[in-house]
Amino acid sequence: MDQYRVFGNPIKQSRSPIIHQSFAEQTQQQLNYQSEYVELDQFEQTVKDFAKNGGKGANITVPFKEQALRICDQLTERARLAGAVNTLCFVDGKILGDNTDGQGLVQDLLNNKVQLKTSRILLLGAGGAAKGVILPLLAQLPESIVIANRTIAKAENLIKQFNNKKLSALGFAELGDEKFDLIINATSASLSGNVPPIAKELAVNTYCYDMVYGNELTPFLQWAKDNGATKVMDGLGMLVGQAAESFRIWRDVHPEVISVLHQLR
Ligand code: NDP
């Protein structure tokens, strides 16, 4: 049976095996997908051993996504621009790297009936997750994407790399009364119970998305709801969406995500 893995550290919390098992059942694919804990200094060796032993593909999660990029023989443009790889394919002794996180986000936004074309988007954060979603968001032809980050220099560096006139960078304090159609929180602030310090008026009549997810509303989504957001959405759909895109790359079939998302919730 074809073998797949998700490699990470920590890994116990990963929902990827459940998601891929559901996709496999739904599409009647015969495969085995498991999570594997990798010691911090063992990543490259572990991946190469897995490939040598017949592994077909792997997902990569924290903290190995940048390292994964460096061991690839070939990269997609979205992985190169994201500077990180979350999906590996092992083909004819070569390692191919892709990044499906951004596609997962875009697909989830579209499933939630969020219009991206001609929209004004505020992207909070300038870490790996923010970087990975910029190209797929630009592909949806928004009017503009403002990237706001606690450390402004990081947001400025990001827009230099992409060199696209729809992008601009600001600090949180510089966000004036410009209205946005969609705010995407790509910071990890919710994990520590915090909300990026932006004016509450920004949430009014706006779609608000947090890449973090949990059993309850994240602090950012609670803030958005309290301040009149049109709709609040967490990152579980992005997680299932990126998995679906990896599955498509490996198996050449599109799994259906909504039922799997309901099952997880
Ligand atoms: P990074 O560590 O690369 O970046 C963290 C970002 O959060 C930086 O922009 C940082 O700002 C900002 N930040 C951290 N704490 C605060 C705070 N208290 N207030 C304001 N800004 C803050 O992380 P990633 O980019 O890889 O991941 C970001 C989040 O996205 C994580 O929580 C992760 O779980 C989630 N994620 C979800 C996915 C999904 O499928 N749902 C997929 C990928 C990521 P600064 O630069 O100033 O330090």
mmCIF file of C-alpha atoms and ligand atoms in Angstrom:
data_model
loop_
_atom_site.group_PDB
_atom_site.id
_atom_site.type_symbol
_atom_site.label_atom_id
_atom_site.label_comp_id
_atom_site.label_asym_id
_atom_site.label_seq_id
_atom_site.Cartn_x
_atom_site.Cartn_y
_atom_site.Cartn_z
ATOM 1 C CA MET A 1 0.000 0.000 0.000
ATOM 2 C CA ASP A 2 1.295 3.506 -0.810
ATOM 3 C CA GLN A 3 2.826 5.172 2.241
ATOM 4 C CA TYR A 4 2.516 8.840 3.276
ATOM 5 C CA ARG A 5 3.637 10.704 6.390
ATOM 6 C CA VAL A 6 3.363 14.012 8.172
ATOM 7 C CA PHE A 7 6.683 14.881 9.817
ATOM 8 C CA GLY A 8 6.833 17.378 12.679
ATOM 9 C CA ASN A 9 7.981 18.161 16.209
ATOM 10 C CA PRO A 10 5.693 18.131 18.136
ATOM 11 C CA ILE A 11 3.301 15.950 16.135
ATOM 12 C CA LYS A 12 0.824 14.315 18.548
ATOM 13 C CA GLN A 13 -1.715 17.107 18.001
ATOM 14 C CA SER A 14 -1.744 16.648 14.206
ATOM 15 C CA ARG A 15 -5.140 16.030 12.638
ATOM 16 C CA SER A 16 -3.639 15.265 9.238
ATOM 17 C CA PRO A 17 -3.866 11.435 9.571
ATOM 18 C CA ILE A 18 -7.624 11.650 10.280
ATOM 19 C CA ILE A 19 -8.152 14.069 7.406
ATOM 20 C CA HIS A 20 -6.206 11.988 4.872
ATOM 21 C CA GLN A 21 -7.855 8.774 6.013
ATOM 22 C CA SER A 22 -11.252 10.408 5.395
ATOM 23 C CA PHE A 23 -10.140 11.597 1.947
ATOM 24 C CA ALA A 24 -8.880 8.091 1.109
ATOM 25 C CA GLU A 25 -12.170 6.456 2.158
ATOM 26 C CA GLN A 26 -14.222 9.045 0.327
ATOM 27 C CA THR A 27 -12.259 8.663 -2.941
ATOM 28 C CA GLN A 28 -11.644 4.904 -2.549
ATOM 29 C CA GLN A 29 -7.882 5.266 -2.612
ATOM 30 C CA GLN A 30 -5.702 2.594 -1.018
ATOM 31 C CA LEU A 31 -3.085 4.378 1.068
ATOM 32 C CA ASN A 32 -1.573 4.558 4.498
ATOM 33 C CA TYR A 33 -0.922 7.981 6.105
ATOM 34 C CA GLN A 34 0.694 8.336 9.514
ATOM 35 C CA SER A 35 2.221 11.048 11.667
ATOM 36 C CA GLU A 36 5.841 10.753 12.697
ATOM 37 C CA TYR A 37 7.756 12.646 15.363
ATOM 38 C CA VAL A 38 11.182 13.747 14.137
ATOM 39 C CA GLU A 39 14.094 14.813 16.348
ATOM 40 C CA LEU A 40 15.178 18.352 15.502
ATOM 41 C CA ASP A 41 18.510 17.238 14.018
ATOM 42 C CA GLN A 42 17.100 14.215 12.163
ATOM 43 C CA PHE A 43 14.772 15.801 9.628
ATOM 44 C CA GLU A 44 16.738 15.375 6.395
ATOM 45 C CA GLN A 45 17.813 11.821 7.208
ATOM 46 C CA THR A 46 14.287 10.786 8.205
ATOM 47 C CA VAL A 47 12.748 12.113 4.985
ATOM 48 C CA LYS A 48 15.417 10.557 2.787
ATOM 49 C CA ASP A 49 15.096 7.177 4.544
ATOM 50 C CA PHE A 50 11.328 7.280 4.108
ATOM 51 C CA ALA A 51 11.694 8.034 0.386
ATOM 52 C CA LYS A 52 14.336 5.305 -0.035
ATOM 53 C CA ASN A 53 11.986 2.800 1.575
ATOM 54 C CA GLY A 54 9.270 3.518 -0.979
ATOM 55 C CA GLY A 55 7.405 6.440 0.638
ATOM 56 C CA LYS A 56 5.291 8.277 -1.938
ATOM 57 C CA GLY A 57 4.819 11.644 -0.286
ATOM 58 C CA ALA A 58 4.833 13.632 2.936
ATOM 59 C CA ASN A 59 3.442 16.669 4.635
ATOM 60 C CA ILE A 60 5.815 18.815 6.642
ATOM 61 C CA THR A 61 4.787 20.823 9.655
ATOM 62 C CA VAL A 62 6.371 22.985 12.362
ATOM 63 C CA PRO A 63 9.334 23.509 12.630
ATOM 64 C CA PHE A 64 10.628 21.889 9.439
ATOM 65 C CA LYS A 65 8.930 23.756 6.569
ATOM 66 C CA GLU A 66 11.973 25.930 5.725
ATOM 67 C CA GLN A 67 14.342 23.006 6.060
ATOM 68 C CA ALA A 68 12.122 20.979 3.760
ATOM 69 C CA LEU A 69 12.547 23.636 1.073
ATOM 70 C CA ARG A 70 16.321 23.172 1.187
ATOM 71 C CA ILE A 71 16.266 19.414 0.595
ATOM 72 C CA CYS A 72 14.070 19.585 -2.523
ATOM 73 C CA ASP A 73 15.435 18.923 -6.019
ATOM 74 C CA GLN A 74 12.561 20.861 -7.569
ATOM 75 C CA LEU A 75 10.136 23.491 -6.249
ATOM 76 C CA THR A 76 6.863 24.969 -7.408
ATOM 77 C CA GLU A 77 6.797 28.751 -7.732
ATOM 78 C CA ARG A 78 4.379 29.068 -4.810
ATOM 79 C CA ALA A 79 6.755 27.070 -2.576
ATOM 80 C CA ARG A 80 9.755 29.137 -3.692
ATOM 81 C CA LEU A 81 7.939 32.421 -2.994
ATOM 82 C CA ALA A 82 6.562 31.130 0.310
ATOM 83 C CA GLY A 83 10.107 30.155 1.308
ATOM 84 C CA ALA A 84 8.626 27.014 2.827
ATOM 85 C CA VAL A 85 7.422 23.567 1.803
ATOM 86 C CA ASN A 86 4.549 21.630 3.361
ATOM 87 C CA THR A 87 4.133 18.926 0.687
ATOM 88 C CA LEU A 88 6.769 16.568 -0.674
ATOM 89 C CA CYS A 89 6.466 14.073 -3.539
ATOM 90 C CA PHE A 90 9.080 11.415 -4.101
ATOM 91 C CA VAL A 91 9.373 10.679 -7.813
ATOM 92 C CA ASP A 92 12.173 8.743 -9.561
ATOM 93 C CA GLY A 93 14.627 9.362 -6.738
ATOM 94 C CA LYS A 94 13.921 13.109 -6.705
ATOM 95 C CA ILE A 95 12.217 15.232 -4.038
ATOM 96 C CA LEU A 96 9.600 17.672 -5.349
ATOM 97 C CA GLY A 97 8.412 20.426 -2.995
ATOM 98 C CA ASP A 98 5.175 22.381 -2.983
ATOM 99 C CA ASN A 99 3.302 24.623 -0.570
ATOM 100 C CA THR A 100 -0.467 24.121 -0.367
ATOM 101 C CA ASP A 101 -1.208 26.321 2.679
ATOM 102 C CA GLY A 102 -2.175 29.362 0.605
ATOM 103 C CA GLN A 103 -4.421 27.345 -1.681
ATOM 104 C CA GLY A 104 -6.060 25.869 1.435
ATOM 105 C CA LEU A 105 -6.817 29.348 2.740
ATOM 106 C CA VAL A 106 -8.146 30.652 -0.568
ATOM 107 C CA GLN A 107 -10.368 27.604 -1.059
ATOM 108 C CA ASP A 108 -11.757 27.953 2.466
ATOM 109 C CA LEU A 109 -12.500 31.653 1.949
ATOM 110 C CA LEU A 110 -14.293 30.876 -1.314
ATOM 111 C CA ASN A 111 -16.239 28.032 0.364
ATOM 112 C CA ASN A 112 -17.318 30.613 2.937
ATOM 113 C CA LYS A 113 -18.589 32.834 0.100
ATOM 114 C CA VAL A 114 -15.986 35.526 0.718
ATOM 115 C CA GLN A 115 -15.407 37.532 -2.425
ATOM 116 C CA LEU A 116 -11.698 37.987 -3.120
ATOM 117 C CA LYS A 117 -11.767 39.539 -6.567
ATOM 118 C CA THR A 118 -11.496 43.361 -6.290
ATOM 119 C CA SER A 119 -11.567 43.136 -2.493
ATOM 120 C CA ARG A 120 -9.394 45.136 -0.118
ATOM 121 C CA ILE A 121 -7.575 42.717 2.153
ATOM 122 C CA LEU A 122 -5.767 43.400 5.413
ATOM 123 C CA LEU A 123 -3.267 40.658 6.232
ATOM 124 C CA LEU A 124 -2.054 40.761 9.829
ATOM 125 C CA GLY A 125 1.360 39.172 10.380
ATOM 126 C CA ALA A 126 4.509 38.731 8.311
ATOM 127 C CA GLY A 127 5.761 35.302 9.376
ATOM 128 C CA GLY A 128 5.838 32.078 7.377
ATOM 129 C CA ALA A 129 2.060 31.691 7.226
ATOM 130 C CA ALA A 130 1.498 35.233 5.904
ATOM 131 C CA LYS A 131 4.249 34.822 3.335
ATOM 132 C CA GLY A 132 2.767 31.561 2.071
ATOM 133 C CA VAL A 133 -0.665 33.000 1.335
ATOM 134 C CA ILE A 134 0.352 36.149 -0.554
ATOM 135 C CA LEU A 135 0.793 34.610 -4.013
ATOM 136 C CA PRO A 136 -2.446 32.540 -3.911
ATOM 137 C CA LEU A 137 -4.344 35.621 -2.667
ATOM 138 C CA LEU A 138 -2.886 37.792 -5.458
ATOM 139 C CA ALA A 139 -3.990 35.124 -7.951
ATOM 140 C CA GLN A 140 -7.596 35.914 -6.921
ATOM 141 C CA LEU A 141 -7.161 39.481 -8.228
ATOM 142 C CA PRO A 142 -7.917 41.516 -5.103
ATOM 143 C CA GLU A 143 -7.803 45.306 -5.331
ATOM 144 C CA SER A 144 -5.086 45.529 -2.682
ATOM 145 C CA ILE A 145 -3.420 43.667 0.167
ATOM 146 C CA VAL A 146 -2.092 45.675 3.114
ATOM 147 C CA ILE A 147 0.317 43.684 5.256
ATOM 148 C CA ALA A 148 0.467 44.943 8.837
ATOM 149 C CA ASN A 149 2.888 43.497 11.344
ATOM 150 C CA ARG A 150 4.161 44.217 14.858
ATOM 151 C CA THR A 151 7.692 44.377 13.432
ATOM 152 C CA ILE A 152 7.181 46.669 10.429
ATOM 153 C CA ALA A 153 10.538 45.814 8.859
ATOM 154 C CA LYS A 154 9.384 42.230 8.328
ATOM 155 C CA ALA A 155 6.272 43.364 6.475
ATOM 156 C CA GLU A 156 8.391 45.733 4.360
ATOM 157 C CA ASN A 157 10.804 42.922 3.510
ATOM 158 C CA LEU A 158 7.922 40.738 2.427
ATOM 159 C CA ILE A 159 6.566 43.244 -0.061
ATOM 160 C CA LYS A 160 10.056 43.788 -1.487
ATOM 161 C CA GLN A 161 10.282 40.062 -2.241
ATOM 162 C CA PHE A 162 6.960 40.004 -4.063
ATOM 163 C CA ASN A 163 7.439 43.301 -5.910
ATOM 164 C CA ASN A 164 3.751 43.733 -6.718
ATOM 165 C CA LYS A 165 2.075 47.145 -6.691
ATOM 166 C CA LYS A 166 -1.055 45.787 -5.029
ATOM 167 C CA LEU A 167 0.964 45.140 -1.858
ATOM 168 C CA SER A 168 1.829 47.661 0.848
ATOM 169 C CA ALA A 169 3.250 47.366 4.353
ATOM 170 C CA LEU A 170 2.260 49.169 7.554
ATOM 171 C CA GLY A 171 2.644 48.930 11.298
ATOM 172 C CA PHE A 172 -0.511 48.276 13.346
ATOM 173 C CA ALA A 173 -0.502 51.860 14.637
ATOM 174 C CA GLU A 174 -0.410 53.264 11.098
ATOM 175 C CA LEU A 175 -3.702 51.653 10.049
ATOM 176 C CA GLY A 176 -5.996 54.646 9.684
ATOM 177 C CA ASP A 177 -9.688 54.601 8.907
ATOM 178 C CA GLU A 178 -9.294 52.844 5.561
ATOM 179 C CA LYS A 179 -11.988 50.163 5.251
ATOM 180 C CA PHE A 180 -11.180 46.563 4.362
ATOM 181 C CA ASP A 181 -13.487 43.850 3.026
ATOM 182 C CA LEU A 182 -11.530 41.053 4.647
ATOM 183 C CA ILE A 183 -9.083 40.853 7.561
ATOM 184 C CA ILE A 184 -6.914 37.732 7.757
ATOM 185 C CA ASN A 185 -5.104 37.190 11.032
ATOM 186 C CA ALA A 186 -1.898 35.343 10.140
ATOM 187 C CA THR A 187 -0.213 36.180 13.439
ATOM 188 C CA SER A 188 0.144 33.615 16.195
ATOM 189 C CA ALA A 189 -1.272 36.150 18.716
ATOM 190 C CA SER A 190 -4.406 34.055 19.354
ATOM 191 C CA LEU A 191 -2.241 31.195 20.647
ATOM 192 C CA SER A 192 -1.164 33.405 23.556
ATOM 193 C CA GLY A 193 -4.634 34.870 24.125
ATOM 194 C CA ASN A 194 -3.837 38.173 22.404
ATOM 195 C CA VAL A 195 -5.380 40.241 19.641
ATOM 196 C CA PRO A 196 -3.217 42.406 17.349
ATOM 197 C CA PRO A 197 -3.714 46.028 18.477
ATOM 198 C CA ILE A 198 -5.843 47.413 15.656
ATOM 199 C CA ALA A 199 -8.802 49.804 15.813
ATOM 200 C CA LYS A 200 -12.114 48.067 16.532
ATOM 201 C CA GLU A 201 -13.789 50.072 13.755
ATOM 202 C CA LEU A 202 -11.883 47.913 11.274
ATOM 203 C CA ALA A 203 -14.030 44.898 12.168
ATOM 204 C CA VAL A 204 -17.371 46.568 11.408
ATOM 205 C CA ASN A 205 -19.116 44.896 8.426
ATOM 206 C CA THR A 206 -15.922 43.030 7.546
ATOM 207 C CA TYR A 207 -15.177 39.344 6.987
ATOM 208 C CA CYS A 208 -12.631 38.228 9.595
ATOM 209 C CA TYR A 209 -10.492 35.097 9.357
ATOM 210 C CA ASP A 210 -8.067 33.685 11.934
ATOM 211 C CA MET A 211 -5.565 31.049 10.780
ATOM 212 C CA VAL A 212 -5.576 29.714 14.331
ATOM 213 C CA TYR A 213 -8.460 27.376 15.220
ATOM 214 C CA GLY A 214 -9.845 25.770 18.349
ATOM 215 C CA ASN A 215 -12.996 24.486 19.988
ATOM 216 C CA GLU A 216 -14.073 28.017 20.837
ATOM 217 C CA LEU A 217 -13.802 31.335 19.025
ATOM 218 C CA THR A 218 -10.186 32.524 19.014
ATOM 219 C CA PRO A 219 -9.491 35.848 20.810
ATOM 220 C CA PHE A 220 -9.267 37.608 17.427
ATOM 221 C CA LEU A 221 -12.576 36.176 16.210
ATOM 222 C CA GLN A 222 -14.291 37.012 19.514
ATOM 223 C CA TRP A 223 -12.960 40.587 19.165
ATOM 224 C CA ALA A 224 -14.225 40.700 15.564
ATOM 225 C CA LYS A 225 -17.666 39.367 16.504
ATOM 226 C CA ASP A 226 -17.969 41.822 19.402
ATOM 227 C CA ASN A 227 -17.169 44.669 17.032
ATOM 228 C CA GLY A 228 -19.681 43.939 14.288
ATOM 229 C CA ALA A 229 -17.874 41.653 11.824
ATOM 230 C CA THR A 230 -20.053 40.314 8.992
ATOM 231 C CA LYS A 231 -18.726 36.787 9.442
ATOM 232 C CA VAL A 232 -15.943 35.168 11.483
ATOM 233 C CA MET A 233 -14.037 32.064 10.321
ATOM 234 C CA ASP A 234 -11.253 30.050 11.911
ATOM 235 C CA GLY A 235 -8.344 28.209 10.277
ATOM 236 C CA LEU A 236 -9.691 24.656 10.484
ATOM 237 C CA GLY A 237 -11.009 24.971 6.940
ATOM 238 C CA MET A 238 -7.565 26.120 5.813
ATOM 239 C CA LEU A 239 -6.056 23.028 7.424
ATOM 240 C CA VAL A 240 -8.474 20.711 5.620
ATOM 241 C CA GLY A 241 -8.021 22.717 2.407
ATOM 242 C CA GLN A 242 -4.235 22.434 2.389
ATOM 243 C CA ALA A 243 -4.564 18.702 3.043
ATOM 244 C CA ALA A 244 -7.002 18.374 0.132
ATOM 245 C CA GLU A 245 -4.553 20.107 -2.196
ATOM 246 C CA SER A 246 -1.711 17.792 -1.057
ATOM 247 C CA PHE A 247 -3.993 14.804 -1.625
ATOM 248 C CA ARG A 248 -4.811 16.049 -5.121
ATOM 249 C CA ILE A 249 -1.118 16.423 -5.944
ATOM 250 C CA TRP A 250 -0.340 12.891 -4.734
ATOM 251 C CA ARG A 251 -3.390 11.003 -6.000
ATOM 252 C CA ASP A 252 -4.677 13.185 -8.842
ATOM 253 C CA VAL A 253 -8.206 13.259 -7.391
ATOM 254 C CA HIS A 254 -9.973 16.176 -5.682
ATOM 255 C CA PRO A 255 -11.386 15.123 -2.317
ATOM 256 C CA GLU A 256 -14.497 16.873 -1.019
ATOM 257 C CA VAL A 257 -13.623 19.043 2.008
ATOM 258 C CA ILE A 258 -16.912 20.207 3.538
ATOM 259 C CA SER A 259 -18.004 16.816 4.940
ATOM 260 C CA VAL A 260 -14.517 16.244 6.413
ATOM 261 C CA LEU A 261 -14.608 19.683 7.989
ATOM 262 C CA HIS A 262 -17.994 18.900 9.579
ATOM 263 C CA GLN A 263 -16.671 15.571 10.810
ATOM 264 C CA LEU A 264 -13.702 17.318 12.504
ATOM 265 C CA ARG A 265 -15.874 19.934 14.171
HETATM 266 P P1 NDP B 1 5.681 32.769 12.651
HETATM 267 O O1 NDP B 1 6.296 32.474 13.970
HETATM 268 O O2 NDP B 1 6.488 32.644 11.408
HETATM 269 O O3 NDP B 1 5.113 34.296 12.668
HETATM 270 C C1 NDP B 1 4.353 34.755 13.747
HETATM 271 C C2 NDP B 1 3.703 36.087 13.380
HETATM 272 O O4 NDP B 1 2.831 36.454 14.444
HETATM 273 C C3 NDP B 1 4.670 37.247 13.211
HETATM 274 O O5 NDP B 1 4.170 38.119 12.232
HETATM 275 C C4 NDP B 1 4.646 37.891 14.597
HETATM 276 O O6 NDP B 1 5.019 39.263 14.591
HETATM 277 C C5 NDP B 1 3.201 37.754 14.941
HETATM 278 N N1 NDP B 1 2.881 37.784 16.372
HETATM 279 C C6 NDP B 1 3.181 36.859 17.307
HETATM 280 N N2 NDP B 1 2.669 37.206 18.507
HETATM 281 C C7 NDP B 1 2.013 38.383 18.324
HETATM 282 C C8 NDP B 1 1.277 39.245 19.181
HETATM 283 N N3 NDP B 1 1.115 38.971 20.476
HETATM 284 N N4 NDP B 1 0.736 40.350 18.656
HETATM 285 C C9 NDP B 1 0.887 40.634 17.343
HETATM 286 N N5 NDP B 1 1.590 39.874 16.472
HETATM 287 C C10 NDP B 1 2.145 38.756 16.963
HETATM 288 O O7 NDP B 1 4.381 31.853 12.596
HETATM 289 P P2 NDP B 1 3.602 31.373 11.283
HETATM 290 O O8 NDP B 1 3.540 32.530 10.357
HETATM 291 O O9 NDP B 1 4.180 30.104 10.788
HETATM 292 O O10 NDP B 1 2.149 31.000 11.849
HETATM 293 C C11 NDP B 1 1.237 32.009 12.286
HETATM 294 C C12 NDP B 1 -0.035 31.352 12.779
HETATM 295 O O11 NDP B 1 -0.738 30.731 11.716
HETATM 296 C C13 NDP B 1 0.246 30.250 13.807
HETATM 297 O O12 NDP B 1 -0.594 30.472 14.897
HETATM 298 C C14 NDP B 1 -0.105 28.965 13.102
HETATM 299 O O13 NDP B 1 -0.661 28.027 13.994
HETATM 300 C C15 NDP B 1 -1.154 29.429 12.088
HETATM 301 N N6 NDP B 1 -1.185 28.586 10.880
HETATM 302 C C16 NDP B 1 -2.348 27.928 10.576
HETATM 303 C C17 NDP B 1 -2.446 27.131 9.468
HETATM 304 C C18 NDP B 1 -3.725 26.423 9.154
HETATM 305 O O14 NDP B 1 -3.732 25.505 8.319
HETATM 306 N N7 NDP B 1 -4.828 26.814 9.770
HETATM 307 C C19 NDP B 1 -1.304 26.928 8.564
HETATM 308 C C20 NDP B 1 -0.126 27.690 8.949
HETATM 309 C C21 NDP B 1 -0.097 28.469 10.081
HETATM 310 P P3 NDP B 1 6.557 39.718 14.655
HETATM 311 O O15 NDP B 1 7.085 39.561 13.266
HETATM 312 O O16 NDP B 1 6.508 41.125 15.088
HETATM 313 O O17 NDP B 1 7.231 38.825 15.654
#
